[in-house]
Tab-separated table of C-alpha atoms in Angstrom:
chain	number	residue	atom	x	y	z
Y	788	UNK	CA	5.762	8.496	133.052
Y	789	UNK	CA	5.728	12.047	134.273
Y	790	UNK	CA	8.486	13.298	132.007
Y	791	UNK	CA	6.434	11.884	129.101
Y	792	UNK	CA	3.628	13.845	130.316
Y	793	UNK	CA	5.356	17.009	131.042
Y	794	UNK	CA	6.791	16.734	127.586
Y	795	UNK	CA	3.623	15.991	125.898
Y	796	UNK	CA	2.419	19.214	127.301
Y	797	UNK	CA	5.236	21.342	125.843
Y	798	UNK	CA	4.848	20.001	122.941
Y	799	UNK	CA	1.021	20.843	122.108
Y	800	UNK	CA	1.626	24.729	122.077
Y	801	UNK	CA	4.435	24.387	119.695
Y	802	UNK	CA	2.338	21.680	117.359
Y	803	UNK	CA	-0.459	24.424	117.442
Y	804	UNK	CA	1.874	27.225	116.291
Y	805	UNK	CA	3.361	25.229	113.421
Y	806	UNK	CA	-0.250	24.179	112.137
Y	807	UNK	CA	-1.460	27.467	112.576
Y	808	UNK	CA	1.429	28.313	110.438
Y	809	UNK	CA	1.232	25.796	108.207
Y	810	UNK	CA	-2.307	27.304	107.538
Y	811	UNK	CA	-0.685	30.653	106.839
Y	812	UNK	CA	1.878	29.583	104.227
Y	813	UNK	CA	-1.231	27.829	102.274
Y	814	UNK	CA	-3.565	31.129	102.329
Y	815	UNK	CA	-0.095	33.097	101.114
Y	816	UNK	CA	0.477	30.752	98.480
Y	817	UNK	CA	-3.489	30.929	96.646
Y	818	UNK	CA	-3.493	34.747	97.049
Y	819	UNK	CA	-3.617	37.027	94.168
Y	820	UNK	CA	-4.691	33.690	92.004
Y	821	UNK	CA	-7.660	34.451	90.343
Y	822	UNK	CA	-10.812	31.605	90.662
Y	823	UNK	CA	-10.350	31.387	86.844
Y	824	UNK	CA	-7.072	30.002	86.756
Y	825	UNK	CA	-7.152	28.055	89.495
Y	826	UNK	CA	-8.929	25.389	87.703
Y	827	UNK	CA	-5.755	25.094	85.446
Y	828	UNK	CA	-3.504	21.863	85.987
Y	829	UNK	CA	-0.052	21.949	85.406
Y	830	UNK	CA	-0.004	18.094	84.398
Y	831	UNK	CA	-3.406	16.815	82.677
Y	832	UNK	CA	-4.267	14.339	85.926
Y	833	UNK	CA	-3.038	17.417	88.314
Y	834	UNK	CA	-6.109	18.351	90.428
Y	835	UNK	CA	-7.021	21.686	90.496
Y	836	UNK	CA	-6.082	24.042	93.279
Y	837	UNK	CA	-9.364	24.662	94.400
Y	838	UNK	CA	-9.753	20.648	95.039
Y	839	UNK	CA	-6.620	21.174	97.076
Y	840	UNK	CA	-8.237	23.637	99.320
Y	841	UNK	CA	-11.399	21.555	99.961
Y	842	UNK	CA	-9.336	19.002	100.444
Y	843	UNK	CA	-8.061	20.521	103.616
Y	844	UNK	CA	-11.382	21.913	104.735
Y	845	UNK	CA	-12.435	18.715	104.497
Y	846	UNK	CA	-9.760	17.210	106.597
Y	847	UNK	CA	-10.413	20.252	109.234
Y	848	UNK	CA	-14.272	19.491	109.407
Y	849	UNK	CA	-13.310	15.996	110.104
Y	850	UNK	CA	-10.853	16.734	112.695
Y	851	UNK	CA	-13.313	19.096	114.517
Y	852	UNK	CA	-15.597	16.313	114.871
Y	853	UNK	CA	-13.050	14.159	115.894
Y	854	UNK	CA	-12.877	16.720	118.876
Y	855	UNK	CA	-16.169	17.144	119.621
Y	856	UNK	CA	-17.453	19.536	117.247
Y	857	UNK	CA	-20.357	18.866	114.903
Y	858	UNK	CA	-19.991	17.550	111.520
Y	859	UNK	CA	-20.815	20.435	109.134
Y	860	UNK	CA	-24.267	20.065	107.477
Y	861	UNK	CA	-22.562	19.263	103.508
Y	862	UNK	CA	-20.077	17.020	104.956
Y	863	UNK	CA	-20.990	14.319	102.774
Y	864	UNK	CA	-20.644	16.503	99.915
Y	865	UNK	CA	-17.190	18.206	101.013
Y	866	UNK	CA	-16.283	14.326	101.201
Y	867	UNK	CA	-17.485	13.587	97.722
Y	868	UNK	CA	-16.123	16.033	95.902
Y	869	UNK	CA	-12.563	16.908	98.155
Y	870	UNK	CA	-12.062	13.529	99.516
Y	871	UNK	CA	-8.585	11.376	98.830
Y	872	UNK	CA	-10.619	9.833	95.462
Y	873	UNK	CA	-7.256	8.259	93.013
Y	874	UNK	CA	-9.129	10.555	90.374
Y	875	UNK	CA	-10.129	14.220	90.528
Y	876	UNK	CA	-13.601	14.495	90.632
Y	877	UNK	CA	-14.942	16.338	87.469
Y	878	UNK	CA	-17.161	19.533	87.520
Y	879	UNK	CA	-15.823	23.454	87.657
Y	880	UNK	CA	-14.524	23.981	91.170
Y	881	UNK	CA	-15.888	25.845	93.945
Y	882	UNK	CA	-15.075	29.641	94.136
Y	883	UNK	CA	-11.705	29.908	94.828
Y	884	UNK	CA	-12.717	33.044	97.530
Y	885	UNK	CA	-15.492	30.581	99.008
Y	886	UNK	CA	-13.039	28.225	99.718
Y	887	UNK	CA	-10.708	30.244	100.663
Y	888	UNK	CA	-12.693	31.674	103.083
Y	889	UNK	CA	-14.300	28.735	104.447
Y	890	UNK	CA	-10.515	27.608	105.251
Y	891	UNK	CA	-9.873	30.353	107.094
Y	892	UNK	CA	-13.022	30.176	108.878
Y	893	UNK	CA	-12.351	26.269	110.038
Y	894	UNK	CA	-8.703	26.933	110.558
Y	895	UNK	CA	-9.959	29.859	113.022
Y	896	UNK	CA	-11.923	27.049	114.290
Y	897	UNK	CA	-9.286	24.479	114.466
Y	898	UNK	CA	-6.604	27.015	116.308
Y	899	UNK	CA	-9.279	27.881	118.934
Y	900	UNK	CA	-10.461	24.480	119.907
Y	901	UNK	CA	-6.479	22.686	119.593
Y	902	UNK	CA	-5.164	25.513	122.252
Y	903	UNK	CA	-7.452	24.286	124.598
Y	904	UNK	CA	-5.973	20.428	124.338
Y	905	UNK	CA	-4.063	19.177	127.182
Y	906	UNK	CA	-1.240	16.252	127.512
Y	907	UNK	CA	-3.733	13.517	128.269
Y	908	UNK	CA	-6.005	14.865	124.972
Y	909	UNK	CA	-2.572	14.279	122.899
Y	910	UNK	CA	-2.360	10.663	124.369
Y	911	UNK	CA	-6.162	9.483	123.560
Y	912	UNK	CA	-7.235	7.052	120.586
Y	913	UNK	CA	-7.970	8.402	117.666
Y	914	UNK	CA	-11.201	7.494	117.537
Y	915	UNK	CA	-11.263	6.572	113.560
Y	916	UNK	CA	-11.532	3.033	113.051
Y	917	UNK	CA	-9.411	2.888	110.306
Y	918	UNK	CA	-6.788	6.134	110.987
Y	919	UNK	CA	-6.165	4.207	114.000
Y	920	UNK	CA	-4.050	1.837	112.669
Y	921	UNK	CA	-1.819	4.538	111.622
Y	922	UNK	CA	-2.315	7.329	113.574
Y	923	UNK	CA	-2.579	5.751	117.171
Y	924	UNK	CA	-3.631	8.752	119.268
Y	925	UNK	CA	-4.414	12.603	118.493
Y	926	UNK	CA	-0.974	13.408	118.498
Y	927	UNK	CA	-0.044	11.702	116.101
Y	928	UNK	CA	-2.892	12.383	113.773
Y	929	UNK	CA	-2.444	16.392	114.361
Y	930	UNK	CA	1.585	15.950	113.581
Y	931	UNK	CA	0.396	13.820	110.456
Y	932	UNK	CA	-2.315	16.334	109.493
Y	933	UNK	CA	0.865	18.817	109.884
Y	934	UNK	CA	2.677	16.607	107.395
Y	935	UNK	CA	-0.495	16.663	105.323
Y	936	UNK	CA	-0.921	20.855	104.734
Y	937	UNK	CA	3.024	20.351	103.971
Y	938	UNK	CA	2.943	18.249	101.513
Y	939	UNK	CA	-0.421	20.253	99.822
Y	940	UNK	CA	1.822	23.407	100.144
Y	941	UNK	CA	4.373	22.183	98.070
Y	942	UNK	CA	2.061	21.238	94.958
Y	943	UNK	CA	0.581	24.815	95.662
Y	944	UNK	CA	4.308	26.460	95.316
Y	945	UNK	CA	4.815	24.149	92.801
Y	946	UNK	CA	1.757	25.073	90.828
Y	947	UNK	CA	2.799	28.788	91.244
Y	948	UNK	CA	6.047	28.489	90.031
Y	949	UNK	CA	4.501	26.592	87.063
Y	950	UNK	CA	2.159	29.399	86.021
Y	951	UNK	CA	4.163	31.785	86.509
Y	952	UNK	CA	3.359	33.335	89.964
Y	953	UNK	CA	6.190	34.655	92.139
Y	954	UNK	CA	6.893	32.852	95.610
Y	955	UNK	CA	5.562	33.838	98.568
Y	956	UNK	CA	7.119	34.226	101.884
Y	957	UNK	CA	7.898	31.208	103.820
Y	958	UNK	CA	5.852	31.623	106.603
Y	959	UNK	CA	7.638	29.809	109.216
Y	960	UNK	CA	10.210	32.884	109.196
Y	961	UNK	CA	8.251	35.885	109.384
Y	962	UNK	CA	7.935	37.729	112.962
Y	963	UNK	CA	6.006	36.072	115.545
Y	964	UNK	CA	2.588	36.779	115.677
């Protein structure tokens, strides 16, 4: 038991970095995209890259509440229109710069309340009746929500690469911060 906890401890500063990081790779990959391409799909069912970034403010409101924070006042409308609906929800898409800002805002947000997480804060329920079943305790919801900016990444890069934008650094191997 107090090996677990020890290593439950060293592992929230390093789950912090890599989400913060995670963060950093998706900013790098929508910059220098202007808002009025970023409504074009690559595939016709592709949503568009702006859904992809409310998506993930979405899923960082949630998570805030999750950890005490307050729900933010148009969260029923962030889930509406960003939520994990089978088909992309029709209607021109935020400003790309709104979103983009509000995702840095929330991630800002996210990295300050997450640093101050301890071992036993890692080990608690999630308290989502039906993440749960899943996602057992925090811990494993933040390493899935890891998983989850990942996986959005790559359909960014790949949406890049199929519009013609260069790559982008990867940020998981640029300097420390």
């Amino acid at each position: 038991p107090g090996s677990i906890r020890a290593s439950a401890t060293a592992m929230i500063t390093p789950l912090v970095w890599a989400l913060h990081r995670a963060r950093k790779q998706t900013l790098q990959l929508v910059s220098g995209i202007p808002h009025r391409q970023s409504a074009d799909p690559t595939t016709p069912d592709e949503r568009h890259l702006g859904w992809t970034l409310g998506h993930l403010c979405l899923g960082d409101a949630y998570l805030l509440s999750l950890l005490g924070r307050e729900l933010p006042a148009d969260f029923t409308t962030l889930l509406a229109r960003y939520g994990p609906s089978p088909v992309p929800q029709p209607g021109a898409p935020q400003r790309l710069a709104e979103l983009v800002e509000r995702l840095v805002e929330l991630g800002a947000r996210r990295h300050e309340t997450l640093s101050r997480l301890t071992s036993a804060d890692l080990q608690r329920d999630l308290p989502d009746p039906v993440l749960v079943r899943a996602q057992p305790t925090l811990g494993h919801h933040l390493h899935a929500l890891l998983a989850h900016e990942g996986y959005h990444a790559g359909q960014l890069a790949a949406w890049r690469k199929a519009h013609g934008f260069p790559p982008v650094p990867w940020a998981f191997a640029t300097p420390a911060e």
